[in-house]
mmCIF file of C-alpha atoms in Angstrom:
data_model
loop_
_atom_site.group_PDB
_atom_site.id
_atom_site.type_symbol
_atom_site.label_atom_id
_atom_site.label_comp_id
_atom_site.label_asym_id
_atom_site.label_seq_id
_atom_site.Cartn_x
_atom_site.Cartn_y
_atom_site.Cartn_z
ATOM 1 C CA UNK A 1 5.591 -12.817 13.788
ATOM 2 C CA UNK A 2 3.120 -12.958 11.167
ATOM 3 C CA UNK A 3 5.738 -13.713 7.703
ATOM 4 C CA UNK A 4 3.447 -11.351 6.043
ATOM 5 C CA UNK A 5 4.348 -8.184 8.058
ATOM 6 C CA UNK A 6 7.848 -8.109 6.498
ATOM 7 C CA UNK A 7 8.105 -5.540 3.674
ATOM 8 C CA UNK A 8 7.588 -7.430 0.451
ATOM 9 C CA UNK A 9 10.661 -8.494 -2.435
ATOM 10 C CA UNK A 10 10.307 -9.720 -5.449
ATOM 11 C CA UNK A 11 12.662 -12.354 -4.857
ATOM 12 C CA UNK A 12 9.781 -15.031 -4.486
ATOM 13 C CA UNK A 13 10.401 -15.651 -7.834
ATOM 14 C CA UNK A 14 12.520 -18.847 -6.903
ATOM 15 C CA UNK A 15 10.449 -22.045 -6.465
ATOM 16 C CA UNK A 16 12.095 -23.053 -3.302
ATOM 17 C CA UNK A 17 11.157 -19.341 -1.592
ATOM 18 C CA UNK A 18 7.761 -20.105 -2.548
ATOM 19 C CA UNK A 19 7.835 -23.588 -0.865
ATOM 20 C CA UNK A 20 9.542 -22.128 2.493
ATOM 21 C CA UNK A 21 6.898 -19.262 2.698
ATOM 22 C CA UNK A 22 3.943 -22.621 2.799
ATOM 23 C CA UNK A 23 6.155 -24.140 5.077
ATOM 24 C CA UNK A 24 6.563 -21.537 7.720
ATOM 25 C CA UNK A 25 2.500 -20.677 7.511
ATOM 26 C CA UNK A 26 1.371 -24.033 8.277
ATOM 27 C CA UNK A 27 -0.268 -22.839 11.187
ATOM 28 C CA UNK A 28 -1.473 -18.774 12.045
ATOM 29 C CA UNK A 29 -3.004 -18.897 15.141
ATOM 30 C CA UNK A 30 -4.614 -14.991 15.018
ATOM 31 C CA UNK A 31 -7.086 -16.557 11.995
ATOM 32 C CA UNK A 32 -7.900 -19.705 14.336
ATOM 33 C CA UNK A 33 -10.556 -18.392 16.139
ATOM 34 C CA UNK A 34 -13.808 -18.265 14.855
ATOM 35 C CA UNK A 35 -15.578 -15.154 13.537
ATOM 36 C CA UNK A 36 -19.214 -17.285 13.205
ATOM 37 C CA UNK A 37 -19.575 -17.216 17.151
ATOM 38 C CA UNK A 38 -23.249 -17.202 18.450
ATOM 39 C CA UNK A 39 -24.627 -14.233 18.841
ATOM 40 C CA UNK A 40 -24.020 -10.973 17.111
ATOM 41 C CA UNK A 41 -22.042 -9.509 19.715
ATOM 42 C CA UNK A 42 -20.934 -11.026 22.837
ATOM 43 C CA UNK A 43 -17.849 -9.952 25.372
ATOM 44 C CA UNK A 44 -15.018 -7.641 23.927
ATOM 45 C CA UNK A 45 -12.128 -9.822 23.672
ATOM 46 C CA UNK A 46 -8.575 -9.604 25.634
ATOM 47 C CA UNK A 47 -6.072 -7.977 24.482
ATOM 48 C CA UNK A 48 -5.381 -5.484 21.403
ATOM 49 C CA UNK A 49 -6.797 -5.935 17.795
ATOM 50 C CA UNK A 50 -4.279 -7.437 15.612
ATOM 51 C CA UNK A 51 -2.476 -4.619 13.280
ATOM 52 C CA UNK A 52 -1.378 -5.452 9.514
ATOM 53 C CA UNK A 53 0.108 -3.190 7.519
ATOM 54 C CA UNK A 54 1.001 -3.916 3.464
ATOM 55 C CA UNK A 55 4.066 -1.671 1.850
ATOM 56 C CA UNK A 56 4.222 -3.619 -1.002
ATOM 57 C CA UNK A 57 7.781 -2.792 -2.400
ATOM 58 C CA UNK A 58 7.803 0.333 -0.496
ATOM 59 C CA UNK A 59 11.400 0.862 1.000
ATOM 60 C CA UNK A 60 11.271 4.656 1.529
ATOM 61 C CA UNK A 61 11.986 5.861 5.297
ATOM 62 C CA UNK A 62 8.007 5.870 6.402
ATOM 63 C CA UNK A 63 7.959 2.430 5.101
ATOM 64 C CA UNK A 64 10.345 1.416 6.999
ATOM 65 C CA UNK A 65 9.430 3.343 10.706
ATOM 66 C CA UNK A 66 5.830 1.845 10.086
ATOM 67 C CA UNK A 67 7.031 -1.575 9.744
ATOM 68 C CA UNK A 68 9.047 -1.631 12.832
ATOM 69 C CA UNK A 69 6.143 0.421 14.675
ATOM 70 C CA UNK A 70 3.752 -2.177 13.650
ATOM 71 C CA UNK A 71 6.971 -4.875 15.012
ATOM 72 C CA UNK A 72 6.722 -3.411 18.296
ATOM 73 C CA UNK A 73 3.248 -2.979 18.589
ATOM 74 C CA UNK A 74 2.644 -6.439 17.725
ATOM 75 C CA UNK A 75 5.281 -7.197 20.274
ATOM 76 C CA UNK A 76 2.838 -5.636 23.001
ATOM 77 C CA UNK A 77 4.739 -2.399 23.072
ATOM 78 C CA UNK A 78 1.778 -0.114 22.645
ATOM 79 C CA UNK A 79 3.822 2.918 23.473
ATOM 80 C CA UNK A 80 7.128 2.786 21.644
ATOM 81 C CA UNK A 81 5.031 1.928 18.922
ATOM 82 C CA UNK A 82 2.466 5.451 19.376
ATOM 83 C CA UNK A 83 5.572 7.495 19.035
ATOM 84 C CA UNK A 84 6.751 6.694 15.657
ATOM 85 C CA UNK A 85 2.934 6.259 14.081
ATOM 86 C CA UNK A 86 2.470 9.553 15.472
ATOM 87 C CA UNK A 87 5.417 10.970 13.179
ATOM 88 C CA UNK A 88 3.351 10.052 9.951
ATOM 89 C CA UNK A 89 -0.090 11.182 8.910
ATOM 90 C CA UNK A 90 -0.711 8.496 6.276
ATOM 91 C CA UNK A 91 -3.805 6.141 6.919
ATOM 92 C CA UNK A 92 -1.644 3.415 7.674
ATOM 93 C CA UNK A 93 -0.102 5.857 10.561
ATOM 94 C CA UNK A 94 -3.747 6.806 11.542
ATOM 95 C CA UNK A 95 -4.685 3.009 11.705
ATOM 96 C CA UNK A 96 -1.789 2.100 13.862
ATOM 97 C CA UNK A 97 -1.571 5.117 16.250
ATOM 98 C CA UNK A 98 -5.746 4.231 16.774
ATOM 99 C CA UNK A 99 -4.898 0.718 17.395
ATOM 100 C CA UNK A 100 -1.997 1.981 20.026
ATOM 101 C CA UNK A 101 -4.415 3.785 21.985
ATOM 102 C CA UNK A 102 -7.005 0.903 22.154
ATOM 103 C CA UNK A 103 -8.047 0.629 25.596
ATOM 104 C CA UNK A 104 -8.877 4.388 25.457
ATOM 105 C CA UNK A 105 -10.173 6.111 22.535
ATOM 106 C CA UNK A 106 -8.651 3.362 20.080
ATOM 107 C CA UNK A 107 -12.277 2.092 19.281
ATOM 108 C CA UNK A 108 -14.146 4.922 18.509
ATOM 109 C CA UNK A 109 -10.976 6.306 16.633
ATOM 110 C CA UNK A 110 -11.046 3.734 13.977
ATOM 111 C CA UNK A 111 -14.538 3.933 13.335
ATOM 112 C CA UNK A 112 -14.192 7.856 13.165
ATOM 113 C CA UNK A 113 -11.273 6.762 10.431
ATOM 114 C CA UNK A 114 -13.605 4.523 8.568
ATOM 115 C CA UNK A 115 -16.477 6.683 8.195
ATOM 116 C CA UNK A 116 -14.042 9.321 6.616
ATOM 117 C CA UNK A 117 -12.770 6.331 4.357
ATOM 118 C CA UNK A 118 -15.236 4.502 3.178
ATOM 119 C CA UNK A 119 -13.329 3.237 -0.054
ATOM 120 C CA UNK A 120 -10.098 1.866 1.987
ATOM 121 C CA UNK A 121 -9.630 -0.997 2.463
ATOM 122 C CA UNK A 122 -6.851 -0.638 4.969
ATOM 123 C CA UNK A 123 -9.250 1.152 6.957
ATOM 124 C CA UNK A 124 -12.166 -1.125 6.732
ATOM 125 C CA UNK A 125 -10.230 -3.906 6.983
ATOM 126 C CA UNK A 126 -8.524 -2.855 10.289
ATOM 127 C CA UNK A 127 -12.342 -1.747 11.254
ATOM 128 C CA UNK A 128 -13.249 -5.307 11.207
ATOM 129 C CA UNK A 129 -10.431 -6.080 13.633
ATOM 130 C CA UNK A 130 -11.757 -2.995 16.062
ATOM 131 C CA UNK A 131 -15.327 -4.705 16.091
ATOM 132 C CA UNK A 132 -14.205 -8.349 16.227
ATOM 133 C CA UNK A 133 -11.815 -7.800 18.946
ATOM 134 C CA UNK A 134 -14.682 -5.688 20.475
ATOM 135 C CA UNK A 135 -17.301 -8.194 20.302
ATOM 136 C CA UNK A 136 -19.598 -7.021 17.483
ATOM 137 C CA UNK A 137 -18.920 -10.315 15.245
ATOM 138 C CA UNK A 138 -21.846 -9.294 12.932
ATOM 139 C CA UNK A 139 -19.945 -5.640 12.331
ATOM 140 C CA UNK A 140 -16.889 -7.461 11.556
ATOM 141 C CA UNK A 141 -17.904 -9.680 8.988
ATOM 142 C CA UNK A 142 -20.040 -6.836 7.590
ATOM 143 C CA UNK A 143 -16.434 -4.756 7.729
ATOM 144 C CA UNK A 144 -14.477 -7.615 6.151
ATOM 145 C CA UNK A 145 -16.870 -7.950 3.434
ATOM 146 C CA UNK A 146 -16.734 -4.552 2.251
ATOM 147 C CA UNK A 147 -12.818 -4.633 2.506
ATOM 148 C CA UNK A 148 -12.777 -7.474 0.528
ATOM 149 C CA UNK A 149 -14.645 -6.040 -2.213
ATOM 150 C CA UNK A 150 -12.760 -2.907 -2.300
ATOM 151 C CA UNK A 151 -9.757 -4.433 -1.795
ATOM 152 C CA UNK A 152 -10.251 -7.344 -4.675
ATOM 153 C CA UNK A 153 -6.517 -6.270 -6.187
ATOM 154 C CA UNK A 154 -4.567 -5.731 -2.957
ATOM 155 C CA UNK A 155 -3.305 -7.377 0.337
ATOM 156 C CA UNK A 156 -6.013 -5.862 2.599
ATOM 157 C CA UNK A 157 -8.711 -7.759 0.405
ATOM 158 C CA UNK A 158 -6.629 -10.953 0.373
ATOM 159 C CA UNK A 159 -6.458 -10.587 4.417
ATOM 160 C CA UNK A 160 -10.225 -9.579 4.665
ATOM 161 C CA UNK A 161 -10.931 -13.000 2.461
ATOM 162 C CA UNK A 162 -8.151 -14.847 5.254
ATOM 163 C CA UNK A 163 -10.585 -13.618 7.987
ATOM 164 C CA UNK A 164 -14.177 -14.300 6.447
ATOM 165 C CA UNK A 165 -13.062 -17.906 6.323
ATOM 166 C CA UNK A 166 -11.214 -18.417 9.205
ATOM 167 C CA UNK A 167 -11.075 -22.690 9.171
ATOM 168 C CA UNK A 168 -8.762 -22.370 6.156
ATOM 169 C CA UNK A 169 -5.812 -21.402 8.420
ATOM 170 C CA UNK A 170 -3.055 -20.942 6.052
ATOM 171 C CA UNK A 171 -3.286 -17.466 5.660
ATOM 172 C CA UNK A 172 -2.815 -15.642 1.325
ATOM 173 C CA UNK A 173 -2.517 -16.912 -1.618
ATOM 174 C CA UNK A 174 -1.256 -19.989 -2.777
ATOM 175 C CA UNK A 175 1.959 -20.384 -4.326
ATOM 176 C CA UNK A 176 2.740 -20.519 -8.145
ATOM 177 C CA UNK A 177 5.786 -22.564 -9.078
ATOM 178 C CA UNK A 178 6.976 -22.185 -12.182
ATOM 179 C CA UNK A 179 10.388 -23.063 -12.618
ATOM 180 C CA UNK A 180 11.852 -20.293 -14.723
ATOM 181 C CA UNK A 181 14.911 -18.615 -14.013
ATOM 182 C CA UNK A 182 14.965 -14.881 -12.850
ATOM 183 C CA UNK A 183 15.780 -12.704 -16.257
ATOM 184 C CA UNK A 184 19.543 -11.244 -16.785
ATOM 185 C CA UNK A 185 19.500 -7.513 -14.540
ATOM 186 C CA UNK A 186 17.350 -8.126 -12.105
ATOM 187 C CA UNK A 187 19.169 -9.333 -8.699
ATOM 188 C CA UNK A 188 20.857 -6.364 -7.097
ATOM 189 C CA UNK A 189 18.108 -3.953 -7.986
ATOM 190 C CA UNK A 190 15.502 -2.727 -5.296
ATOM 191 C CA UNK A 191 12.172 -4.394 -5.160
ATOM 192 C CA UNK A 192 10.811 -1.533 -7.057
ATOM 193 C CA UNK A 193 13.048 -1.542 -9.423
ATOM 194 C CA UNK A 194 12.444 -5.397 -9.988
ATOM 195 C CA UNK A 195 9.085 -5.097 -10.418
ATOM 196 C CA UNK A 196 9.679 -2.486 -13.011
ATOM 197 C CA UNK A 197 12.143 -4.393 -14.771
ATOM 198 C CA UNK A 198 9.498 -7.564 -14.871
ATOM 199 C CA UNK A 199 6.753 -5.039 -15.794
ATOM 200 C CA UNK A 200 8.304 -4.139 -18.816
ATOM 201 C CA UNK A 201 9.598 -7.297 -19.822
ATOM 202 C CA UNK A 202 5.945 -8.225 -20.205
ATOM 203 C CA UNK A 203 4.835 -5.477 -22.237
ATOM 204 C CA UNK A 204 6.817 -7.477 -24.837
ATOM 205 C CA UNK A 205 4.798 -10.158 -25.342
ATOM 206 C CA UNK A 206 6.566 -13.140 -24.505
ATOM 207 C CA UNK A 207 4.712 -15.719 -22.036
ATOM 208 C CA UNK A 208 7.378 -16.445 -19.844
ATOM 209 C CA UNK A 209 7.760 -12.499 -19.224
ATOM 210 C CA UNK A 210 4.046 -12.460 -18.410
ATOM 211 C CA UNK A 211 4.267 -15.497 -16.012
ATOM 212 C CA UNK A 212 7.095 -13.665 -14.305
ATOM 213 C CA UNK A 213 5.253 -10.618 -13.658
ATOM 214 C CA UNK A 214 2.388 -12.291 -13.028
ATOM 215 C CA UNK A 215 3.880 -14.434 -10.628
ATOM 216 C CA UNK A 216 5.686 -11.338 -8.768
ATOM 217 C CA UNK A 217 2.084 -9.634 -8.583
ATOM 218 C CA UNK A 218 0.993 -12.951 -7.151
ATOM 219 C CA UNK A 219 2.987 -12.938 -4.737
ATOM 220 C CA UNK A 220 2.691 -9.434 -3.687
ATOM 221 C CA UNK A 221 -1.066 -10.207 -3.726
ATOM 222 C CA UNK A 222 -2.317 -8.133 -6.129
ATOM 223 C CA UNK A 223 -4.719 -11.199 -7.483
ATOM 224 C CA UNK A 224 -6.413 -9.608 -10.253
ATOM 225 C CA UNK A 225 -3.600 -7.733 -12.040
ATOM 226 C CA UNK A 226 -2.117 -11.015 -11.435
ATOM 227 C CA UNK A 227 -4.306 -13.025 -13.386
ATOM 228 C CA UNK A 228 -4.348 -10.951 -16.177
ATOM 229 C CA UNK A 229 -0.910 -11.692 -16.912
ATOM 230 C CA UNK A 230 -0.949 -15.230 -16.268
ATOM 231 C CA UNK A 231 -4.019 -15.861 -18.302
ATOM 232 C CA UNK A 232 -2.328 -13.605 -20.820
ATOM 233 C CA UNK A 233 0.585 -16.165 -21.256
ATOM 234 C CA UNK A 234 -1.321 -19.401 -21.134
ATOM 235 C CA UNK A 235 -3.034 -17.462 -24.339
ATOM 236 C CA UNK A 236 0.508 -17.131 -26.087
ATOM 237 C CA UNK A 237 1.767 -20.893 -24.804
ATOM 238 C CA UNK A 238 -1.994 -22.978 -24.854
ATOM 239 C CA UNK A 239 0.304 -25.920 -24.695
ATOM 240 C CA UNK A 240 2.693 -24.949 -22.191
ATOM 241 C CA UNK A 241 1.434 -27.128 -18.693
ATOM 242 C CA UNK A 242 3.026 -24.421 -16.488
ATOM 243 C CA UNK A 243 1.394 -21.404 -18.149
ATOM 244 C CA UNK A 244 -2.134 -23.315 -18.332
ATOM 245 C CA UNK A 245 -1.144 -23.956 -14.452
ATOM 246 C CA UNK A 246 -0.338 -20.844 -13.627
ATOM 247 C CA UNK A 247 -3.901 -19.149 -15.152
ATOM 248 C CA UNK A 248 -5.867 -21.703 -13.429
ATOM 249 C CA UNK A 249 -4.092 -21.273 -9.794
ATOM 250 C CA UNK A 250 -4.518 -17.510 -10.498
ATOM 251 C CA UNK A 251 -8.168 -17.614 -10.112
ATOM 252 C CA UNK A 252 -8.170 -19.046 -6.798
ATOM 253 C CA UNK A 253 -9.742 -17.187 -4.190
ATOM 254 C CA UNK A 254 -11.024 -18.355 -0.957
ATOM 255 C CA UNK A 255 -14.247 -16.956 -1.519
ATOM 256 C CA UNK A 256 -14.597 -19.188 -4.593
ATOM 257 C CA UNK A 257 -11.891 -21.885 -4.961
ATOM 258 C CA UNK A 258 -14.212 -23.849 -7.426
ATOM 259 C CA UNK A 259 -12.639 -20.947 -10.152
ATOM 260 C CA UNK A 260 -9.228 -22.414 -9.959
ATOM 261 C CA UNK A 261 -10.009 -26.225 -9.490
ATOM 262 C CA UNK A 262 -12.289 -25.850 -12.414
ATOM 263 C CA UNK A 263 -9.505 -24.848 -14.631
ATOM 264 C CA UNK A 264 -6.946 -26.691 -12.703
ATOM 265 C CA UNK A 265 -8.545 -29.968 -12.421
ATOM 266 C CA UNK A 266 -9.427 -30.491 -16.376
ATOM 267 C CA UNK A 267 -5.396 -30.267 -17.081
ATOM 268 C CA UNK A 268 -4.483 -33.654 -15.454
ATOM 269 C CA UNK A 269 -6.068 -34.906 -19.048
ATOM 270 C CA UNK A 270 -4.646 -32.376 -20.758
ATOM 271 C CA UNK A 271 -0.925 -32.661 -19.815
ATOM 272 C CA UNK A 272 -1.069 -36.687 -17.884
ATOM 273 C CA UNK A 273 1.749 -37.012 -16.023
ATOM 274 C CA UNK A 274 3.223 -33.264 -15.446
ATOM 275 C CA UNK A 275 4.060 -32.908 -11.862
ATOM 276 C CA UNK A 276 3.265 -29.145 -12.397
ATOM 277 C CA UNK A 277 -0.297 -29.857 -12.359
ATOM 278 C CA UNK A 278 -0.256 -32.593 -9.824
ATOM 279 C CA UNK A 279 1.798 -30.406 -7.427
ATOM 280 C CA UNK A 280 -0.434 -27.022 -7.851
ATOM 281 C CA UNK A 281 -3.413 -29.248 -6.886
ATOM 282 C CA UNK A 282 -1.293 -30.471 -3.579
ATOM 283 C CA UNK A 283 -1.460 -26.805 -2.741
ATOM 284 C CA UNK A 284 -4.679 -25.791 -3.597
ATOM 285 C CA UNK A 285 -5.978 -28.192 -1.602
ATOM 286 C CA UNK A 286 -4.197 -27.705 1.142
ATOM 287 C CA UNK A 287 -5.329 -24.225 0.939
ATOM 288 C CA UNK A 288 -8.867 -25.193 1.267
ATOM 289 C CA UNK A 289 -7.862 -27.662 4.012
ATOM 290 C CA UNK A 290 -8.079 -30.709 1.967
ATOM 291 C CA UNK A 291 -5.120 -32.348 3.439
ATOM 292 C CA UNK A 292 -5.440 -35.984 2.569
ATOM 293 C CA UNK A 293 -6.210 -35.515 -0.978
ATOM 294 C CA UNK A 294 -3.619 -32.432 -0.909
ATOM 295 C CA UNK A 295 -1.034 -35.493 -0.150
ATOM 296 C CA UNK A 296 -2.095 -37.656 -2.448
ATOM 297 C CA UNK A 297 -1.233 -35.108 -5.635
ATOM 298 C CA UNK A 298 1.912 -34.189 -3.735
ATOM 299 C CA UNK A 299 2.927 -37.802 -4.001
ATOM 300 C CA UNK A 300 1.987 -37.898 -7.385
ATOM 301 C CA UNK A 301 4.347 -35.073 -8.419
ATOM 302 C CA UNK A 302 6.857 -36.651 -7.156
ATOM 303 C CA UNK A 303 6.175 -39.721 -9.173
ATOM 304 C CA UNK A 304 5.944 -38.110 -12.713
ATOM 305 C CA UNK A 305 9.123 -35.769 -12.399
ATOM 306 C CA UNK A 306 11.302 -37.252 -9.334
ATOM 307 C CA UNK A 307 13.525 -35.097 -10.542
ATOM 308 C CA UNK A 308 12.049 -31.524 -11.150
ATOM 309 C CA UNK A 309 11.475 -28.969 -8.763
ATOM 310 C CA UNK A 310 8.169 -30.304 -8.193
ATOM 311 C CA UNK A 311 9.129 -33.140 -6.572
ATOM 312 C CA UNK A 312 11.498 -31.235 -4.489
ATOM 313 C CA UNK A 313 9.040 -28.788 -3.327
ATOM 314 C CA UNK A 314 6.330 -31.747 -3.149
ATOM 315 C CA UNK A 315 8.597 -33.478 -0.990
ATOM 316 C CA UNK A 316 9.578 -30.261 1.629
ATOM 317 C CA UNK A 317 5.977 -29.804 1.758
ATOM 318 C CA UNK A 318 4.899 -33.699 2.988
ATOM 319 C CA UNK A 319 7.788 -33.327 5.263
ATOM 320 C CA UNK A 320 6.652 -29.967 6.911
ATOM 321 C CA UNK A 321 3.136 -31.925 6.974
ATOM 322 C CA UNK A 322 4.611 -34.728 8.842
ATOM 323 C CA UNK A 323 6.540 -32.569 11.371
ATOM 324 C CA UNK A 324 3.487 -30.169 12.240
ATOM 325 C CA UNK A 325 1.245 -33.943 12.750
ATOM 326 C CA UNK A 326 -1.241 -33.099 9.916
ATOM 327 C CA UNK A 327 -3.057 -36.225 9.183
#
């Protein structure tokens, strides 16, 4: 199962969470094919379009029925799946009980769903699906676009961005490892109530409060309230290498990676010898498939701080590398 269709915590706080989440994405087969085929459209495709549904830190009951709808659709139970999206008349509901009914009406329900909602990107992302699955590559890419856009501060836009640019397989947003400690209050709370906590924390003004939050937005994939905050910090801590780190990985996208490396790569003068920096540019560029120079700044991490949890993370990541046969 895609790692992403769990509901989301905030517990990714911790450095090694981060490094298992790379780890267990090293390869997402659904984003291996290729969406630049020739020809606008050619042959539907077999099977059913692949459903993705985001609830954030949602744990309410619908939440929770969508999520294990979306499980057992995924699963290739079409029908279990119908009768608990058709107890819910959210758009995520609408999505899924369309997708459910796919080799019937399931095509031309969807695209009834995204004419009525132009401005989701839920919808239009899961309308790119319906026309790539369908054939019409040219639609999808036209769909994805437009979700991407809309969706510039949420999961469906990060996902739309996964699909336009299908050769960089590992699927999100990169990790950002920063080391701190989670703040006194928040383990044992719900995810909502942790990302409250760290919300307000922030509002305070201290940097590492901002990097915390902005690190929890990260990694719920809100991008751009996430970069707010971590640019935010590095303003309060200009000499802090993990803050300055943690801006420049913050304006990564796929659609322009250039925006983080130009930040990121300036800092190896800036702070010489901080495995932060070395080990951030490891993952970047193994999130634009750069995997022999990727290894290269892993190793280096490891050889400024052998200690720090850079150098453990650098070194779980060459191993996963070296068990899945990337060269």
């Amino acid at each position: 199962m895609d790692p992403r269709l769990r509901v989301r915590a905030i517990v990714a706080l911790a450095a090694a969470v981060a490094v298992a989440a790379v780890v267990g994405i090293t390869v997402w087969q659904t984003h291996g094919e290729r969406t630049s085929v020739p020809g606008a459209v050619i042959a539907p495709r077999a099977g059913s379009p692949r459903l993705w549904l985001d609830f954030g830190v949602r744990r309410d009951a619908q939440s929770r029925a969508l999520a294990r709808a979306q499980a057992l659709y995924n699963e290739g139970k079409a029908t279990q799946a119908a009768a608990i999206f058709a107890r819910y008349h959210s758009l995520a509901a609408q999505v899924g009980l369309a997708f459910t009914s796919w080799r019937t009406d399931g095509f031309a329900t969807i695209k009834k769903l995204a004419a009525d909602n132009l401005a989701s990107p839920l919808v239009q992302l899961h309308l790119g699906w319906a026309d790539f699955w369908a054939g019409r590559n040219a639609d999808a890419v036209a769909a994805w676009e437009k979700a991407a856009q809309l969706g510039r501060d949420s999961p469906y836009g990060v996902d739309a961005l996964d699909a336009l640019h299908p050769t960089l397989k590992i699927p999100g947003l990169p990790p950002i490892v920063t080391g701190l400690a989670a703040p006194k209050g928040l383990v044992g709370r719900t995810p909502a109530a942790q990302l409250a906590l760290l919300k307000a924390q922030a509002s305070g003004g201290s940097a590492d409060a901002k990097l915390r939050y902005g690190v929890a937005l990260w990694n719920l994939e809100r991008p751009v309230s996430a970069e707010r905050q971590l640019a935010a910090a590095a303003k309060l801590a200009p000499n802090d290498p993990v803050a300055r780190v943690a801006a420049a990985v913050g304006r990564f996208t796929k659609a322009n990676p250039a925006a983080a490396f130009g930040k990121l790569g300036p800092l190896t003068a800036a702070f010489p010898s901080a495995p932060v920096v070395e080990f951030h540019l490891g993952l970047l560029l193994l999130w634009i498939a750069e995997v022999k120079k990727a290894k290269t700044h892993l190793h280096a991490a490891i050889a400024d701080g052998p200690q720090t949890v850079y150098a453990k993370n650098a070194r779980v990541l060459l191993a996963s590398l070296a068990n899945n046969g990337t060269k």
